[in-house]
Coordinates of C-alpha atoms and ligand atoms in Angstrom, one line a residue:
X199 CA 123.0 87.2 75.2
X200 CA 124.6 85.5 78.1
X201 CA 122.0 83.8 81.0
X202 CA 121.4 85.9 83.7
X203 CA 122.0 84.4 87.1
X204 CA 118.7 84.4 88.9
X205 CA 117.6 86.5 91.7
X206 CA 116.4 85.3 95.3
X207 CA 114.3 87.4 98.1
X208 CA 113.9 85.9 101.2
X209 CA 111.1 86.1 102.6
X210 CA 111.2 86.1 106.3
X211 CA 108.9 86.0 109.4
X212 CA 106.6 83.1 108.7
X213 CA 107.8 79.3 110.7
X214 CA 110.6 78.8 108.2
X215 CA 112.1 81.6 105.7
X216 CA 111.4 80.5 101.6
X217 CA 113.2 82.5 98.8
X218 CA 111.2 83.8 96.0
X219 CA 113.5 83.0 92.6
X220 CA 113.0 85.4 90.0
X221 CA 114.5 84.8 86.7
X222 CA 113.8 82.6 83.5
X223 CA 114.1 79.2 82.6
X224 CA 114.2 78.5 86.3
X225 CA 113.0 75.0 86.4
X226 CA 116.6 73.3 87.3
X227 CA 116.1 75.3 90.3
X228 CA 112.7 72.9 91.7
X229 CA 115.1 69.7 92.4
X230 CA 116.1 71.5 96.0
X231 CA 112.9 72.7 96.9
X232 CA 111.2 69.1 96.4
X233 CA 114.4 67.2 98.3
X234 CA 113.1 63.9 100.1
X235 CA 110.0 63.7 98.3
X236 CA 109.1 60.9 96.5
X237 CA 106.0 62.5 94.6
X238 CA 104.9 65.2 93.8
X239 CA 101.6 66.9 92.8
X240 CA 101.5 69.3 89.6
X241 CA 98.1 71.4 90.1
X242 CA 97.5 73.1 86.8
X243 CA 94.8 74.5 85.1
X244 CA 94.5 73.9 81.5
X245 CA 96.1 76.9 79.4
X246 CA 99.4 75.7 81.6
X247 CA 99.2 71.8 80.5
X248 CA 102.4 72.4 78.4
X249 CA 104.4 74.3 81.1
X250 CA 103.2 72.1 83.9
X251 CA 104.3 68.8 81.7
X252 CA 107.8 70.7 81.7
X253 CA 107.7 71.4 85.5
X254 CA 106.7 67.6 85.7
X255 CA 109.9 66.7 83.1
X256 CA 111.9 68.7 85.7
X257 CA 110.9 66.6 89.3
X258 CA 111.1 63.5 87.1
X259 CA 114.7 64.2 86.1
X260 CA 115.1 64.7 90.2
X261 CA 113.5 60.9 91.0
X262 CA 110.7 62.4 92.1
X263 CA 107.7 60.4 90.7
X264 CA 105.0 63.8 89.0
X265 CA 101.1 63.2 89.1
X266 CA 99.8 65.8 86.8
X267 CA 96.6 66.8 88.4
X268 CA 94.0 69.4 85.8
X269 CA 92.3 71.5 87.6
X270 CA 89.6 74.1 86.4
X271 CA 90.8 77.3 85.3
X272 CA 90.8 80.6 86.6
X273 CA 88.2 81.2 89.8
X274 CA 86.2 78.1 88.7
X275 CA 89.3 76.1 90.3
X276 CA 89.0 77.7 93.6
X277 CA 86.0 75.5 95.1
X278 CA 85.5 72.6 97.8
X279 CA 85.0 70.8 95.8
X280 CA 88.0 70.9 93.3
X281 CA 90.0 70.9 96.5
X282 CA 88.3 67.6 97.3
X283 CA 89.1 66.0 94.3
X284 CA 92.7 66.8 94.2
X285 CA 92.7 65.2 98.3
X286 CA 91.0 62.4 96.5
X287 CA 94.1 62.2 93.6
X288 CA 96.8 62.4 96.4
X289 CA 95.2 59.7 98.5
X290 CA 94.9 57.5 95.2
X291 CA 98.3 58.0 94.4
X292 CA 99.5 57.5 98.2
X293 CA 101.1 60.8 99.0
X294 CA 102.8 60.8 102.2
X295 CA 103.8 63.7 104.6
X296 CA 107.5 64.1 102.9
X297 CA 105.6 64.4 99.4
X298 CA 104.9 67.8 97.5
X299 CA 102.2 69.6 96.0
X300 CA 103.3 71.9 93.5
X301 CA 101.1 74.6 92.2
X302 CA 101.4 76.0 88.7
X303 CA 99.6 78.9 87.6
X304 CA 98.0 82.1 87.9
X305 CA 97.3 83.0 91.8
X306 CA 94.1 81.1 91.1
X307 CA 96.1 78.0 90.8
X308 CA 98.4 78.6 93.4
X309 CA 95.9 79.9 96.0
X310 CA 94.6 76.3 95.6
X311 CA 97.7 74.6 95.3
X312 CA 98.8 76.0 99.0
X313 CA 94.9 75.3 100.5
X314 CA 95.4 71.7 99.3
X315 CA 99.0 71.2 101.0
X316 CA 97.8 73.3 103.6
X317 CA 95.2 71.0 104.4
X318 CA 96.1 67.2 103.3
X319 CA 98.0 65.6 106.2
X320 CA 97.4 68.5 108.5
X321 CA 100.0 70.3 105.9
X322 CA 102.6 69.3 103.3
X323 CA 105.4 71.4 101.6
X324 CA 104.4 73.2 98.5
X325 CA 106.3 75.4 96.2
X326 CA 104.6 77.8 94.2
X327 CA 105.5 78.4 90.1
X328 CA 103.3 81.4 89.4
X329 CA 103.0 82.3 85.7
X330 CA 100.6 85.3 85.9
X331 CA 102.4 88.4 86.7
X332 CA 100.1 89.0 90.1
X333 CA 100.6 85.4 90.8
X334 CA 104.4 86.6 90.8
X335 CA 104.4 89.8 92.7
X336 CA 101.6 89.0 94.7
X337 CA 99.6 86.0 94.7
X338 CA 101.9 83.2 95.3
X339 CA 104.1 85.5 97.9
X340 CA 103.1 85.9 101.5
X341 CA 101.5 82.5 102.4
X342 CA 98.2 83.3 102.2
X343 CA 96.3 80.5 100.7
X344 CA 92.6 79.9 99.7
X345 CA 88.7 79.7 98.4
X346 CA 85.5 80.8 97.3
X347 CA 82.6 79.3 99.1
X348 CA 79.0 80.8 98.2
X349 CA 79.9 83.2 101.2
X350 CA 82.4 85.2 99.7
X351 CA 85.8 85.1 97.8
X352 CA 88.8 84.2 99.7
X353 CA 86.7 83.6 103.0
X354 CA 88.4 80.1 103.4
X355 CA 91.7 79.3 103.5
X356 CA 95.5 78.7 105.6
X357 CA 97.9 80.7 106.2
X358 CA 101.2 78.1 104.8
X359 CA 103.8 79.8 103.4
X360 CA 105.1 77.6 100.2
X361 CA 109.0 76.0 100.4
X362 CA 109.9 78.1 97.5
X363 CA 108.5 80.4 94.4
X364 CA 109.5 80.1 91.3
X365 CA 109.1 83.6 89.3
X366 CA 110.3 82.0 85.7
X367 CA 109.6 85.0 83.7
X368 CA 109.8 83.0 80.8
X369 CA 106.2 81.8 82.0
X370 CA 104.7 85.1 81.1
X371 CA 105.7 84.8 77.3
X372 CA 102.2 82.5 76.9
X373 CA 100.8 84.8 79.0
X374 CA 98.0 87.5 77.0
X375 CA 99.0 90.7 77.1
X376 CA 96.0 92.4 78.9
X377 CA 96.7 90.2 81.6
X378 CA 100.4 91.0 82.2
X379 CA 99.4 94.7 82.2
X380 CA 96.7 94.2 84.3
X381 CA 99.4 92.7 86.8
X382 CA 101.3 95.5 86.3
X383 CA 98.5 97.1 88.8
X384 CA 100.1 95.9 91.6
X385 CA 103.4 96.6 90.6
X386 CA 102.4 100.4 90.5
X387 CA 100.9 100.0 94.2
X388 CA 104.4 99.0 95.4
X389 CA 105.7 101.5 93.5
X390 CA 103.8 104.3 95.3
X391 CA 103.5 102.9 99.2
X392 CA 106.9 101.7 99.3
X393 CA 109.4 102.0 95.9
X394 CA 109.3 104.9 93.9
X395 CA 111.9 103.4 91.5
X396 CA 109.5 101.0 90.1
X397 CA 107.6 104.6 89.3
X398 CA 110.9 105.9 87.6
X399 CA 111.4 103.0 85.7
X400 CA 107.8 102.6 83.9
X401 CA 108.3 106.5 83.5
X402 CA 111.3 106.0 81.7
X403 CA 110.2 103.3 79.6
X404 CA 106.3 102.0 79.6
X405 CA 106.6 99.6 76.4
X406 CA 109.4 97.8 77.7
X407 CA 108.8 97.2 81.0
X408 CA 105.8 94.9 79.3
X409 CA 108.2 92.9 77.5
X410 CA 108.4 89.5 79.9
X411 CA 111.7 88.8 78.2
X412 CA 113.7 91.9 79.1
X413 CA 115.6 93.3 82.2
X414 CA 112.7 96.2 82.8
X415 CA 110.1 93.8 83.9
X416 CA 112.6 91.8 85.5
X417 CA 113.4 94.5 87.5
X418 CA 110.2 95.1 88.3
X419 CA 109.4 91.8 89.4
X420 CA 112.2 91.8 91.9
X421 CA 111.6 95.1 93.3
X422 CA 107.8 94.3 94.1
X423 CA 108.4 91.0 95.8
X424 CA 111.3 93.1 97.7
X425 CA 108.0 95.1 98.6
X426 CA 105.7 92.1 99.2
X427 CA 108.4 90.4 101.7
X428 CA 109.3 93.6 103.8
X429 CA 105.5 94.0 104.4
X430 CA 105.1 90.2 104.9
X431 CA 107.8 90.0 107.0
X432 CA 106.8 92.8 109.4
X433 CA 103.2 91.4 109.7
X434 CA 103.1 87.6 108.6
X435 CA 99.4 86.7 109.3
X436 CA 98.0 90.0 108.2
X437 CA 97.1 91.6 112.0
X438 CA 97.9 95.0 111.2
X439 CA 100.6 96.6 109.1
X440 CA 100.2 94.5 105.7
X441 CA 96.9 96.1 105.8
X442 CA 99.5 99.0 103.4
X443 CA 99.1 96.2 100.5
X444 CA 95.7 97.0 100.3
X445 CA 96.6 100.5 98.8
X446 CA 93.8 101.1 96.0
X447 CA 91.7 97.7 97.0
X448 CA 88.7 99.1 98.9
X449 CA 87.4 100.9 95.1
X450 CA 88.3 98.0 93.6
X451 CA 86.6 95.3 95.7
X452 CA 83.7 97.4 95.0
X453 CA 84.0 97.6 91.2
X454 CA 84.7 94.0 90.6
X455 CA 81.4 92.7 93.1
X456 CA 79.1 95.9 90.9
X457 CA 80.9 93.7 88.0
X458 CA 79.9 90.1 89.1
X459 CA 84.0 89.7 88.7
X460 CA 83.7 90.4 85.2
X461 CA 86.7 92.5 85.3
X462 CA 90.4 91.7 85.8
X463 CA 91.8 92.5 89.3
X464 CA 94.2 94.6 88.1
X465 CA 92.0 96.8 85.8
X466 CA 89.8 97.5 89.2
X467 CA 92.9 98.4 91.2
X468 CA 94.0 100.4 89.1
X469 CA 91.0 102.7 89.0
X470 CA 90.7 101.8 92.8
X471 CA 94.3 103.5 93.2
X472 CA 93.5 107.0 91.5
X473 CA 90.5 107.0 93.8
X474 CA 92.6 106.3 96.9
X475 CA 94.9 109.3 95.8
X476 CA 91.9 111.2 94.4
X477 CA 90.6 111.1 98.2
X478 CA 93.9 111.7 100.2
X479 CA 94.2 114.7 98.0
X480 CA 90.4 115.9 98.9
X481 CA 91.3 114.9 102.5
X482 CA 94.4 117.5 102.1
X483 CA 97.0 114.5 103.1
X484 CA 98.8 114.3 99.4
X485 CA 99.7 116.6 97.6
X486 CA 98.4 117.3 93.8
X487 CA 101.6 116.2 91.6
X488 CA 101.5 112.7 93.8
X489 CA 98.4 112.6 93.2
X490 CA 98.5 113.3 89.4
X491 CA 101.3 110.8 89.4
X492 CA 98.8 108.2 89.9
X493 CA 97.0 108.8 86.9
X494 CA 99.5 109.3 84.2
X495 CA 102.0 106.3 85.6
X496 CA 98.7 103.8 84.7
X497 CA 97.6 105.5 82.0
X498 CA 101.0 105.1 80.4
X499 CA 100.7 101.3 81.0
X500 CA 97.1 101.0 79.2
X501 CA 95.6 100.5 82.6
X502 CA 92.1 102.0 83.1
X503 CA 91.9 105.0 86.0
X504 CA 88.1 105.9 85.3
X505 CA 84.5 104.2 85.7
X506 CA 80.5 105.2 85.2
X507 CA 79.8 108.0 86.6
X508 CA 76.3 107.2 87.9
X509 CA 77.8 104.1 89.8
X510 CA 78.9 105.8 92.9
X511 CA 75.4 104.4 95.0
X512 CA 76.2 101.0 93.8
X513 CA 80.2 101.6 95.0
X514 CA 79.1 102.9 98.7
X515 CA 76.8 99.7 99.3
X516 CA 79.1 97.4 98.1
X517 CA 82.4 98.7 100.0
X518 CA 80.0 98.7 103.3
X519 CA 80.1 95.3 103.2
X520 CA 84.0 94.8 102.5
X521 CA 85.5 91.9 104.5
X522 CA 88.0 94.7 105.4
X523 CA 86.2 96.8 106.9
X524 CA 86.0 96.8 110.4
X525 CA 83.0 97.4 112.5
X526 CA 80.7 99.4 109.9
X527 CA 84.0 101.6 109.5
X528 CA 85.5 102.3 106.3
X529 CA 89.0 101.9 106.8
X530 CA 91.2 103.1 103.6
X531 CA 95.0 102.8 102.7
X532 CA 95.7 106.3 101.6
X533 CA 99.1 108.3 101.3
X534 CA 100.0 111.6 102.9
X535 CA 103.1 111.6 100.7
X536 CA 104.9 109.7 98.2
X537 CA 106.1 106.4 99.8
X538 CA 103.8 107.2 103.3
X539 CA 101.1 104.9 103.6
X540 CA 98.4 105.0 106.4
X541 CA 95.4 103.9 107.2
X542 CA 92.4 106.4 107.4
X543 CA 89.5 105.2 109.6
X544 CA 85.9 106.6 108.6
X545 CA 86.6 109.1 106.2
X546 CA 83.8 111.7 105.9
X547 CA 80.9 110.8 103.2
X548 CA 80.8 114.0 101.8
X549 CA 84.6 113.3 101.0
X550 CA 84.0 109.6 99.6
X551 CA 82.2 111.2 96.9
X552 CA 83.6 114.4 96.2
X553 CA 87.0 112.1 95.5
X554 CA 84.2 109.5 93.3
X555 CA 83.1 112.4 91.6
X556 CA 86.1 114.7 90.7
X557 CA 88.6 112.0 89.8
X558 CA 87.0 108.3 89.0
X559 CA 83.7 109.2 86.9
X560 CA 83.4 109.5 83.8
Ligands
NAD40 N1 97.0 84.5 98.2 C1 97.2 85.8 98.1 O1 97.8 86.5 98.9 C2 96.5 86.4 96.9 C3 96.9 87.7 96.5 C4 96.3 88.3 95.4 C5 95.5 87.6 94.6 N2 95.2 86.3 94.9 C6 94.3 85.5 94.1 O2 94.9 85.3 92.8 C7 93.9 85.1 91.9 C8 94.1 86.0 90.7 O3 95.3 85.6 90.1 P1 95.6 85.9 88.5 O4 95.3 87.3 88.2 O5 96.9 85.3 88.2 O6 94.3 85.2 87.8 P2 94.1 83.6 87.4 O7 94.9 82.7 88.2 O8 92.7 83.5 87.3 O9 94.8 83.6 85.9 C9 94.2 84.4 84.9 C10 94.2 83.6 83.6 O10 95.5 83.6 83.0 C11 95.8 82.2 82.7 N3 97.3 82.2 82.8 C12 98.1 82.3 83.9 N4 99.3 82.2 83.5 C13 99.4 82.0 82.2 C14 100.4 81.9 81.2 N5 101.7 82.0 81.6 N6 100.1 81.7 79.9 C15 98.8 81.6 79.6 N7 97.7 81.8 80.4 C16 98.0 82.0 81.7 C17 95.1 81.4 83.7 O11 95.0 80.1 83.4 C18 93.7 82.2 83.8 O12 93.0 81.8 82.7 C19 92.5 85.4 92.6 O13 91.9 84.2 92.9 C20 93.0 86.1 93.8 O14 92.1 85.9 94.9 C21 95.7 85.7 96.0

């Protein structure tokens, strides 16, 4: 089979446009992105020590001098104080203003990645090589960067947008399989506030569009950032109408603080997303086959779209306090149609259940 060329999505409205590449074997395409550096930082965590020694193989080809920097994996990478050891590495090694940090890895790893150039030097380029499948489509597009601190998840961090993002999808072959389906998630919530194709396409075919080498998740891939970068592009630091990507996140914040984040992101939105439907439906703003839709489009993918029935008192607490709330008030992404996301401001309670009740317990 002959190479495909590579796609590129521009994403637009931040200081300086950056193209998300999504194809495989993309590394010959890093040399541009790291022009006029002399070094260059490879964060990784350690299930990506082979790929990163590739991406390292690549910038050395380009003169560029790599410092491999391991990092802990998953969450655990996310601290202070990794983020003070890496400053510590690119001091050591005597990184400059023109130098790059480039962050491999799930959005863990990039999230990180972007904090650390965000921050060393008052801000360096970066370029972000996701290998998750939500690093692709979501994580490591948008220019949100960050932490954990023993406040919350994600409460510290930099808007600063990376030079480029590699989406090499032959990444995602090392990748476990729960994990790409759990990414899928978040394909499925572009697929239903802005891109009903992606809908059509796992409908047509739900084994193959979890094959990383073929053109269904390539697809895919390409038609979520598309997503991602309208959204981004209309709201770049997140003051209103990106608020839409958090379609199915209110639920799932909840389930994954009930869980101590014991559960994959994507799992949670998933069931967050047939709540979301499940309560535009009891609201009378979607109509029952959309709202079916939800259920049997994840359910084809493996993806879960129920959880314990008696946790609903647990649920309520925990979304009372999500960061996203505003004021006390609940605010929720719901659609009153297929492709029509709004935001609905203090739903009634009586309605927050009915939809906990009727579609998410089990
Ligand atoms: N910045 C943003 O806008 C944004 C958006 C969404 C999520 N996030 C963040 O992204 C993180 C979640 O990202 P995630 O789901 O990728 O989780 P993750 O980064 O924790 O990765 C999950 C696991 O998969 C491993 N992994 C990744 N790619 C692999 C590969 N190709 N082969 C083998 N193993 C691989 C990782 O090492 C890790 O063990 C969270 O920290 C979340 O806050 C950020």
């Amino acid at each position: 089979m002959g190479q495909v060329s590579p796609t590129r999505v521009t994403i637009e409205g931040g200081p300086v446009p950056y193209q998300v590449v999504v194809g495989r074997d993309l590394l010959g395409s890093l040399p541009p992105l790291v022009a006029g550096a002399q070094r260059a930082a490879v964060l990784h965590a350690p299930p990506l020590a082979r790929y990163a020694r590739r991406v390292a193989g690549a910038l050395e080809t380009a003169g560029v001098a790599a410092h491999p920097i391991g990092v802990p994996d998953a969450e655990a990478g996310k601290t202070v104080e990794v983020a003070a050891r890496c400053w510590d590495a690119l001091g050591a090694a005597g990184f400059t203003r023109t130098d790059v940090v480039v962050g491999v890895g799930g959005g863990a790893a990039t999230d990180l990645a972007g904090f650390v150039a965000a921050t060393w030097l008052r801000g360096v380029r970066w370029v972000a090589v996701p290998t998750s499948l939500l690093g692709m489509v979501d994580a490591a597009v948008g220019g949100k960067t960050g932490l954990n601190t023993a406040a919350g998840k994600n409460l510290v961090g930099a808007f600063h947008p990376p030079a480029g993002v590699l989406a090499d999808l032959s990444a995602l072959d090392s990748l476990p399989r729960v994990d790409l389906v759990a990414g899928l998630a978040e394909v499925v919530k572009c697929g239903f506030i802005a891109d009903p194709a992606i809908l059509d396409q796992i409908e047509a075919g739900p084994a193959a569009v979890a094959d990383p080498a073929g053109p269904a998740l390539r697809e895919l891939v390409e038609r979520a950032v598309r997503v991602k970068a309208r959204v981004v592009a209309a709201d770049p630091r997140e003051a209103g109408p990106r608020e839409v990507l958090n379609y199915g996140h209110t639920l799932a914040h909840a389930i994954e603080q009930v869980e101590g984040y014991g559960v994959r992101h994507g799992h949670a939105v998933a069931i967050g997303l047939v709540y979301a439907a499940g309560l535009a439906r009891a609201g009378g703003r979607l109509d029952r086959a959309t709202a079916d839709r939800h259920v049997a489009v994840l359910r084809a993918l493996g993806l879960p779209t129920s959880y314990r029935g008696d946790a609903w008192p647990e649920l309520r607490r925990a979304m009372r306090v999500d960061k996203k709330a505003r004021g006390g008030t609940l605010r929720f992404v719901v659609l009153d149609g297929l492709a029509r996301p709004s935001v609905w401001a203090g739903p009634p309670e009586e309605l927050l259940e009915r939809a906990y009740t009727q579609e998410v317990a089990r």
